[in-house]
């Protein structure tokens, strides 16, 4: 039996290990790139439905969150709250709830947006939901 102290720390990976690690990393990068493009395209369609001239912002990280906060009529400083661990969970749920209500949907859509966003976002983006800017009061003040 070999313990950690008996292992040689200077032994690296062999070529098969390195090739496998590279293939796994490349596969994960491609998967996440496809997922990001799909997520951004769904946000793009949601931004268009909300009447945003800058729907292209859906493809720009950080700025798409600021635009989303504007659509759900929350102040921009909420973005800072989304960076705080555990606090961001609560505020993400609030944002998802307001987004579903602005599009005339009920609590089921909020649950889909929070728990299964890969189902909820396409339903909101490509479904028959219509944005109503007067559905909830403006909290940006």
Short mmCIF file of N, CA and C in Angstrom, two decimals:
data_model
loop_
_atom_site.label_atom_id
_atom_site.label_comp_id
_atom_site.label_asym_id
_atom_site.label_seq_id
_atom_site.Cartn_x
_atom_site.Cartn_y
_atom_site.Cartn_z
N UNK A 1 0.84 -1.18 0.00
CA UNK A 1 0.00 0.00 0.00
C UNK A 1 0.89 1.25 0.00
N UNK A 2 0.58 2.19 -0.86
CA UNK A 2 1.38 3.39 -0.98
C UNK A 2 0.64 4.55 -0.33
N UNK A 3 1.31 5.29 0.52
CA UNK A 3 0.70 6.45 1.16
C UNK A 3 1.08 7.70 0.39
N UNK A 4 0.48 8.82 0.80
CA UNK A 4 0.78 10.09 0.13
C UNK A 4 2.24 10.48 0.29
N UNK A 5 2.83 10.12 1.42
CA UNK A 5 4.23 10.47 1.65
C UNK A 5 5.18 9.68 0.76
N UNK A 6 4.75 8.51 0.31
CA UNK A 6 5.61 7.68 -0.52
C UNK A 6 5.50 8.00 -2.00
N UNK A 7 4.53 8.86 -2.37
CA UNK A 7 4.37 9.19 -3.79
C UNK A 7 5.41 10.21 -4.22
N UNK A 8 5.82 10.13 -5.44
CA UNK A 8 6.80 11.06 -5.98
C UNK A 8 6.06 12.27 -6.56
N UNK A 9 6.20 13.45 -5.96
CA UNK A 9 5.46 14.62 -6.45
C UNK A 9 5.97 15.13 -7.79
N UNK A 10 7.10 14.62 -8.24
CA UNK A 10 7.68 15.10 -9.49
C UNK A 10 7.24 14.29 -10.70
N UNK A 11 6.45 13.25 -10.46
CA UNK A 11 5.92 12.49 -11.58
C UNK A 11 4.71 13.23 -12.13
N UNK A 12 4.72 13.50 -13.39
CA UNK A 12 3.61 14.20 -14.01
C UNK A 12 2.64 13.22 -14.63
N UNK A 13 1.78 13.77 -15.46
CA UNK A 13 0.83 12.93 -16.17
C UNK A 13 1.52 12.33 -17.39
N UNK A 14 1.05 11.17 -17.77
CA UNK A 14 1.56 10.62 -19.03
C UNK A 14 0.74 11.23 -20.17
N UNK A 15 1.09 10.91 -21.39
CA UNK A 15 0.43 11.55 -22.53
C UNK A 15 -1.04 11.18 -22.64
N UNK A 16 -1.40 9.97 -22.22
CA UNK A 16 -2.81 9.57 -22.24
C UNK A 16 -3.63 10.37 -21.25
N UNK A 17 -3.09 10.60 -20.07
CA UNK A 17 -3.79 11.41 -19.07
C UNK A 17 -3.97 12.84 -19.56
N UNK A 18 -2.93 13.39 -20.15
CA UNK A 18 -2.98 14.77 -20.63
C UNK A 18 -3.98 14.91 -21.77
N UNK A 19 -4.00 13.93 -22.67
CA UNK A 19 -4.95 13.98 -23.78
C UNK A 19 -6.38 13.88 -23.28
N UNK A 20 -6.61 13.00 -22.32
CA UNK A 20 -7.95 12.86 -21.74
C UNK A 20 -8.39 14.13 -21.03
N UNK A 21 -7.49 14.75 -20.29
CA UNK A 21 -7.82 15.99 -19.59
C UNK A 21 -8.11 17.11 -20.59
N UNK A 22 -7.33 17.17 -21.66
CA UNK A 22 -7.56 18.18 -22.70
C UNK A 22 -8.91 17.98 -23.37
N UNK A 23 -9.23 16.73 -23.72
CA UNK A 23 -10.51 16.44 -24.37
C UNK A 23 -11.68 16.78 -23.46
N UNK A 24 -11.56 16.45 -22.18
CA UNK A 24 -12.63 16.76 -21.23
C UNK A 24 -12.79 18.27 -21.08
N UNK A 25 -11.68 18.98 -20.97
CA UNK A 25 -11.74 20.44 -20.85
C UNK A 25 -12.32 21.09 -22.09
N UNK A 26 -11.92 20.62 -23.26
CA UNK A 26 -12.44 21.16 -24.51
C UNK A 26 -13.93 20.88 -24.65
N UNK A 27 -14.34 19.67 -24.28
CA UNK A 27 -15.76 19.33 -24.33
C UNK A 27 -16.59 20.19 -23.40
N UNK A 28 -16.07 20.44 -22.21
CA UNK A 28 -16.79 21.29 -21.27
C UNK A 28 -16.87 22.73 -21.77
N UNK A 29 -15.80 23.23 -22.38
CA UNK A 29 -15.82 24.59 -22.91
C UNK A 29 -16.85 24.72 -24.03
N UNK A 30 -16.92 23.74 -24.90
CA UNK A 30 -17.90 23.77 -25.99
C UNK A 30 -19.32 23.71 -25.44
N UNK A 31 -19.55 22.84 -24.45
CA UNK A 31 -20.87 22.72 -23.84
C UNK A 31 -21.29 24.05 -23.21
N UNK A 32 -20.41 24.67 -22.43
CA UNK A 32 -20.76 25.91 -21.76
C UNK A 32 -20.89 27.07 -22.74
N UNK A 33 -20.16 27.05 -23.84
CA UNK A 33 -20.32 28.07 -24.86
C UNK A 33 -21.70 27.96 -25.52
N UNK A 34 -22.11 26.74 -25.84
CA UNK A 34 -23.44 26.52 -26.41
C UNK A 34 -24.52 26.95 -25.42
N UNK A 35 -24.34 26.58 -24.15
CA UNK A 35 -25.31 26.97 -23.13
C UNK A 35 -25.38 28.48 -22.99
N UNK A 36 -24.24 29.17 -23.00
CA UNK A 36 -24.21 30.63 -22.87
C UNK A 36 -24.89 31.30 -24.05
N UNK A 37 -24.63 30.82 -25.25
CA UNK A 37 -25.26 31.41 -26.44
C UNK A 37 -26.77 31.20 -26.39
N UNK A 38 -27.22 30.01 -25.98
CA UNK A 38 -28.66 29.75 -25.86
C UNK A 38 -29.30 30.64 -24.81
N UNK A 39 -28.67 30.74 -23.64
CA UNK A 39 -29.17 31.59 -22.55
C UNK A 39 -29.24 33.05 -23.01
N UNK A 40 -28.19 33.52 -23.67
CA UNK A 40 -28.15 34.90 -24.14
C UNK A 40 -29.20 35.16 -25.21
N UNK A 41 -29.42 34.19 -26.09
CA UNK A 41 -30.44 34.36 -27.12
C UNK A 41 -31.83 34.43 -26.50
N UNK A 42 -32.08 33.62 -25.48
CA UNK A 42 -33.36 33.70 -24.77
C UNK A 42 -33.53 35.07 -24.12
N UNK A 43 -32.48 35.58 -23.49
CA UNK A 43 -32.55 36.92 -22.91
C UNK A 43 -32.76 37.97 -23.99
N UNK A 44 -32.13 37.78 -25.15
CA UNK A 44 -32.29 38.70 -26.27
C UNK A 44 -33.77 38.79 -26.67
N UNK A 45 -34.42 37.65 -26.78
CA UNK A 45 -35.83 37.64 -27.16
C UNK A 45 -36.70 38.27 -26.06
N UNK A 46 -36.35 38.04 -24.80
CA UNK A 46 -37.09 38.65 -23.69
C UNK A 46 -36.90 40.16 -23.71
N UNK A 47 -35.68 40.62 -23.95
CA UNK A 47 -35.42 42.05 -24.03
C UNK A 47 -36.20 42.68 -25.19
N UNK A 48 -36.27 41.98 -26.32
CA UNK A 48 -37.05 42.49 -27.45
C UNK A 48 -38.52 42.59 -27.09
N UNK A 49 -39.05 41.57 -26.41
CA UNK A 49 -40.46 41.60 -26.01
C UNK A 49 -40.73 42.75 -25.05
N UNK A 50 -39.73 43.10 -24.25
CA UNK A 50 -39.89 44.19 -23.29
C UNK A 50 -39.72 45.55 -23.96
N UNK A 51 -39.47 45.55 -25.26
CA UNK A 51 -39.37 46.79 -26.00
C UNK A 51 -38.04 47.50 -25.86
N UNK A 52 -37.00 46.76 -25.54
CA UNK A 52 -35.68 47.37 -25.37
C UNK A 52 -35.02 47.58 -26.73
N UNK A 53 -34.48 48.77 -26.93
CA UNK A 53 -33.72 49.06 -28.15
C UNK A 53 -32.37 48.36 -28.11
N UNK A 54 -31.85 48.16 -26.90
CA UNK A 54 -30.53 47.54 -26.73
C UNK A 54 -30.65 46.07 -26.37
N UNK A 55 -31.44 45.33 -27.13
CA UNK A 55 -31.60 43.90 -26.87
C UNK A 55 -30.29 43.15 -27.06
N UNK A 56 -29.38 43.70 -27.84
CA UNK A 56 -28.06 43.10 -28.02
C UNK A 56 -27.31 42.99 -26.70
N UNK A 57 -27.74 43.73 -25.69
CA UNK A 57 -27.08 43.70 -24.38
C UNK A 57 -27.18 42.32 -23.73
N UNK A 58 -28.08 41.50 -24.21
CA UNK A 58 -28.23 40.16 -23.65
C UNK A 58 -26.96 39.33 -23.80
N UNK A 59 -26.13 39.66 -24.76
CA UNK A 59 -24.91 38.90 -25.01
C UNK A 59 -23.70 39.42 -24.24
N UNK A 60 -23.88 40.51 -23.49
CA UNK A 60 -22.76 41.11 -22.76
C UNK A 60 -22.94 40.83 -21.26
N UNK A 61 -22.04 40.05 -20.67
CA UNK A 61 -22.15 39.77 -19.24
C UNK A 61 -22.13 41.06 -18.41
N UNK A 62 -22.74 41.04 -17.29
CA UNK A 62 -22.90 42.13 -16.34
C UNK A 62 -23.90 43.16 -16.87
N UNK A 63 -23.70 43.65 -18.10
CA UNK A 63 -24.64 44.62 -18.64
C UNK A 63 -26.02 44.00 -18.84
N UNK A 64 -26.08 42.72 -19.20
CA UNK A 64 -27.39 42.09 -19.36
C UNK A 64 -28.14 42.02 -18.03
N UNK A 65 -27.43 41.90 -16.93
CA UNK A 65 -28.08 41.91 -15.62
C UNK A 65 -28.61 43.30 -15.30
N UNK A 66 -27.86 44.33 -15.66
CA UNK A 66 -28.31 45.70 -15.43
C UNK A 66 -29.56 45.99 -16.26
N UNK A 67 -29.59 45.53 -17.50
CA UNK A 67 -30.77 45.72 -18.35
C UNK A 67 -31.96 44.93 -17.78
N UNK A 68 -31.70 43.72 -17.30
CA UNK A 68 -32.77 42.92 -16.69
C UNK A 68 -33.33 43.62 -15.46
N UNK A 69 -32.48 44.23 -14.65
CA UNK A 69 -32.95 44.99 -13.49
C UNK A 69 -33.81 46.17 -13.93
N UNK A 70 -33.46 46.78 -15.05
CA UNK A 70 -34.26 47.88 -15.57
C UNK A 70 -35.62 47.39 -16.06
N UNK A 71 -35.66 46.23 -16.67
CA UNK A 71 -36.92 45.67 -17.17
C UNK A 71 -37.87 45.34 -16.01
N UNK A 72 -37.32 44.81 -14.91
CA UNK A 72 -38.17 44.47 -13.77
C UNK A 72 -38.33 45.65 -12.81
N UNK A 73 -37.81 46.80 -13.22
CA UNK A 73 -37.96 48.06 -12.49
C UNK A 73 -37.42 48.00 -11.07
N UNK A 74 -36.20 47.55 -10.99
CA UNK A 74 -35.46 47.54 -9.72
C UNK A 74 -34.23 48.43 -9.89
N UNK A 75 -33.74 49.02 -8.81
CA UNK A 75 -32.58 49.92 -8.93
C UNK A 75 -31.31 49.17 -9.36
N UNK A 76 -30.43 49.88 -10.02
CA UNK A 76 -29.20 49.28 -10.54
C UNK A 76 -28.29 48.81 -9.41
N UNK A 77 -28.36 49.44 -8.24
CA UNK A 77 -27.48 49.03 -7.15
C UNK A 77 -27.81 47.62 -6.66
N UNK A 78 -28.93 47.06 -7.08
CA UNK A 78 -29.23 45.66 -6.74
C UNK A 78 -28.19 44.72 -7.34
N UNK A 79 -27.51 45.17 -8.38
CA UNK A 79 -26.46 44.34 -8.97
C UNK A 79 -25.41 43.98 -7.93
N UNK A 80 -25.09 44.91 -7.05
CA UNK A 80 -24.12 44.65 -5.98
C UNK A 80 -24.64 43.56 -5.05
N UNK A 81 -25.94 43.58 -4.78
CA UNK A 81 -26.53 42.55 -3.91
C UNK A 81 -26.45 41.17 -4.56
N UNK A 82 -26.45 41.14 -5.88
CA UNK A 82 -26.35 39.86 -6.58
C UNK A 82 -24.93 39.28 -6.51
N UNK A 83 -23.98 40.04 -6.04
CA UNK A 83 -22.61 39.56 -5.89
C UNK A 83 -22.32 38.99 -4.50
N UNK A 84 -23.26 39.17 -3.57
CA UNK A 84 -23.07 38.71 -2.19
C UNK A 84 -23.62 37.30 -2.05
N UNK A 85 -22.79 36.36 -1.59
CA UNK A 85 -23.26 34.97 -1.44
C UNK A 85 -24.47 34.88 -0.52
N UNK A 86 -25.38 33.99 -0.84
CA UNK A 86 -26.63 33.70 -0.14
C UNK A 86 -27.65 34.83 -0.29
N UNK A 87 -27.22 36.08 -0.25
CA UNK A 87 -28.13 37.20 -0.47
C UNK A 87 -28.59 37.17 -1.92
N UNK A 88 -27.68 36.79 -2.82
CA UNK A 88 -28.01 36.77 -4.25
C UNK A 88 -29.12 35.77 -4.57
N UNK A 89 -29.24 34.73 -3.78
CA UNK A 89 -30.31 33.74 -4.02
C UNK A 89 -31.67 34.39 -3.81
N UNK A 90 -31.81 35.13 -2.72
CA UNK A 90 -33.09 35.78 -2.41
C UNK A 90 -33.43 36.82 -3.47
N UNK A 91 -32.46 37.63 -3.84
CA UNK A 91 -32.74 38.69 -4.81
C UNK A 91 -32.93 38.13 -6.22
N UNK A 92 -32.31 37.03 -6.54
CA UNK A 92 -32.56 36.38 -7.83
C UNK A 92 -33.99 35.85 -7.90
N UNK A 93 -34.49 35.33 -6.80
CA UNK A 93 -35.87 34.86 -6.76
C UNK A 93 -36.83 36.03 -6.93
N UNK A 94 -36.53 37.16 -6.29
CA UNK A 94 -37.38 38.35 -6.43
C UNK A 94 -37.37 38.84 -7.88
N UNK A 95 -36.21 38.86 -8.50
CA UNK A 95 -36.11 39.30 -9.90
C UNK A 95 -36.88 38.35 -10.82
N UNK A 96 -36.75 37.05 -10.60
CA UNK A 96 -37.48 36.07 -11.42
C UNK A 96 -38.99 36.22 -11.22
N UNK A 97 -39.42 36.48 -9.99
CA UNK A 97 -40.85 36.66 -9.72
C UNK A 97 -41.38 37.90 -10.42
N UNK A 98 -40.64 38.99 -10.34
CA UNK A 98 -41.08 40.22 -11.00
C UNK A 98 -41.06 40.06 -12.53
N UNK A 99 -40.07 39.36 -13.05
CA UNK A 99 -40.02 39.13 -14.50
C UNK A 99 -41.24 38.35 -14.96
N UNK A 100 -41.58 37.31 -14.23
CA UNK A 100 -42.75 36.51 -14.64
C UNK A 100 -44.04 37.33 -14.51
N UNK A 101 -44.14 38.18 -13.50
CA UNK A 101 -45.35 39.00 -13.34
C UNK A 101 -45.44 40.09 -14.40
N UNK A 102 -44.31 40.67 -14.79
CA UNK A 102 -44.34 41.67 -15.86
C UNK A 102 -44.76 41.05 -17.19
N UNK A 103 -44.54 39.77 -17.35
CA UNK A 103 -44.97 39.08 -18.57
C UNK A 103 -46.31 38.38 -18.38
N UNK A 104 -47.02 38.68 -17.30
CA UNK A 104 -48.36 38.16 -17.09
C UNK A 104 -48.42 36.70 -16.68
N UNK A 105 -47.36 36.18 -16.13
CA UNK A 105 -47.33 34.77 -15.73
C UNK A 105 -47.51 34.65 -14.22
N UNK A 106 -47.78 33.44 -13.76
CA UNK A 106 -48.05 33.20 -12.35
C UNK A 106 -46.83 32.61 -11.63
N UNK A 107 -47.07 32.09 -10.44
CA UNK A 107 -46.00 31.56 -9.60
C UNK A 107 -45.31 30.35 -10.23
N UNK A 108 -46.01 29.61 -11.07
CA UNK A 108 -45.40 28.46 -11.74
C UNK A 108 -44.23 28.90 -12.63
N UNK A 109 -44.40 30.00 -13.33
CA UNK A 109 -43.31 30.51 -14.16
C UNK A 109 -42.15 30.97 -13.30
N UNK A 110 -42.45 31.57 -12.15
CA UNK A 110 -41.37 31.97 -11.23
C UNK A 110 -40.58 30.76 -10.78
N UNK A 111 -41.28 29.68 -10.43
CA UNK A 111 -40.60 28.46 -10.00
C UNK A 111 -39.76 27.89 -11.13
N UNK A 112 -40.29 27.91 -12.35
CA UNK A 112 -39.51 27.43 -13.50
C UNK A 112 -38.28 28.29 -13.74
N UNK A 113 -38.42 29.60 -13.60
CA UNK A 113 -37.28 30.49 -13.82
C UNK A 113 -36.20 30.30 -12.76
N UNK A 114 -36.62 29.96 -11.54
CA UNK A 114 -35.64 29.79 -10.45
C UNK A 114 -35.03 28.40 -10.47
N UNK A 115 -35.86 27.38 -10.56
CA UNK A 115 -35.38 26.00 -10.41
C UNK A 115 -34.92 25.41 -11.74
N UNK A 116 -35.70 25.61 -12.78
CA UNK A 116 -35.39 25.04 -14.10
C UNK A 116 -35.33 26.16 -15.13
N UNK A 117 -34.35 27.03 -14.99
CA UNK A 117 -34.28 28.20 -15.87
C UNK A 117 -34.08 27.82 -17.33
N UNK A 118 -33.48 26.66 -17.60
CA UNK A 118 -33.30 26.24 -18.98
C UNK A 118 -34.62 25.85 -19.63
N UNK A 119 -35.69 25.73 -18.84
CA UNK A 119 -37.03 25.52 -19.37
C UNK A 119 -37.83 26.82 -19.31
N UNK A 120 -37.72 27.54 -18.20
CA UNK A 120 -38.49 28.76 -17.99
C UNK A 120 -38.13 29.89 -18.94
N UNK A 121 -36.84 30.11 -19.16
CA UNK A 121 -36.43 31.19 -20.06
C UNK A 121 -36.91 31.00 -21.49
N UNK A 122 -36.75 29.81 -22.09
CA UNK A 122 -37.28 29.64 -23.45
C UNK A 122 -38.80 29.78 -23.52
N UNK A 123 -39.50 29.31 -22.49
CA UNK A 123 -40.95 29.47 -22.48
C UNK A 123 -41.33 30.94 -22.47
N UNK A 124 -40.62 31.73 -21.69
CA UNK A 124 -40.89 33.15 -21.63
C UNK A 124 -40.46 33.85 -22.92
N UNK A 125 -39.33 33.43 -23.47
CA UNK A 125 -38.78 34.08 -24.66
C UNK A 125 -39.57 33.76 -25.93
N UNK A 126 -39.93 32.50 -26.10
CA UNK A 126 -40.55 32.08 -27.36
C UNK A 126 -42.04 31.81 -27.24
N UNK A 127 -42.59 31.97 -26.04
CA UNK A 127 -44.02 31.76 -25.84
C UNK A 127 -44.83 32.99 -26.23
N UNK A 128 -46.08 32.98 -25.84
CA UNK A 128 -46.99 34.07 -26.20
C UNK A 128 -47.06 35.16 -25.14
N UNK A 129 -46.15 35.16 -24.19
CA UNK A 129 -46.16 36.15 -23.12
C UNK A 129 -45.92 37.55 -23.67
N UNK A 130 -46.66 38.52 -23.13
CA UNK A 130 -46.54 39.91 -23.56
C UNK A 130 -46.11 40.75 -22.35
N UNK A 131 -45.15 41.61 -22.56
CA UNK A 131 -44.64 42.46 -21.49
C UNK A 131 -45.63 43.57 -21.19
N UNK A 132 -45.97 43.72 -19.91
CA UNK A 132 -46.85 44.79 -19.45
C UNK A 132 -46.06 45.66 -18.48
N UNK A 133 -45.60 46.84 -18.91
CA UNK A 133 -44.77 47.66 -18.03
C UNK A 133 -45.50 48.21 -16.81
N UNK A 134 -46.81 48.12 -16.79
CA UNK A 134 -47.60 48.63 -15.67
C UNK A 134 -48.07 47.54 -14.73
N UNK A 135 -47.54 46.34 -14.86
CA UNK A 135 -48.00 45.22 -14.03
C UNK A 135 -47.63 45.39 -12.57
N UNK A 136 -46.47 45.97 -12.29
CA UNK A 136 -46.00 46.18 -10.93
C UNK A 136 -45.49 47.61 -10.80
N UNK A 137 -45.45 48.13 -9.57
CA UNK A 137 -44.95 49.51 -9.40
C UNK A 137 -43.45 49.61 -9.67
N UNK A 138 -43.03 50.82 -10.01
CA UNK A 138 -41.62 51.09 -10.30
C UNK A 138 -40.88 51.30 -8.98
N UNK A 139 -39.90 50.45 -8.70
CA UNK A 139 -39.13 50.52 -7.45
C UNK A 139 -37.75 51.13 -7.65
N UNK A 140 -37.52 51.80 -8.76
CA UNK A 140 -36.18 52.32 -9.05
C UNK A 140 -35.88 53.62 -8.32
N UNK A 141 -36.82 54.18 -7.64
CA UNK A 141 -36.61 55.49 -6.99
C UNK A 141 -35.92 55.36 -5.68
#
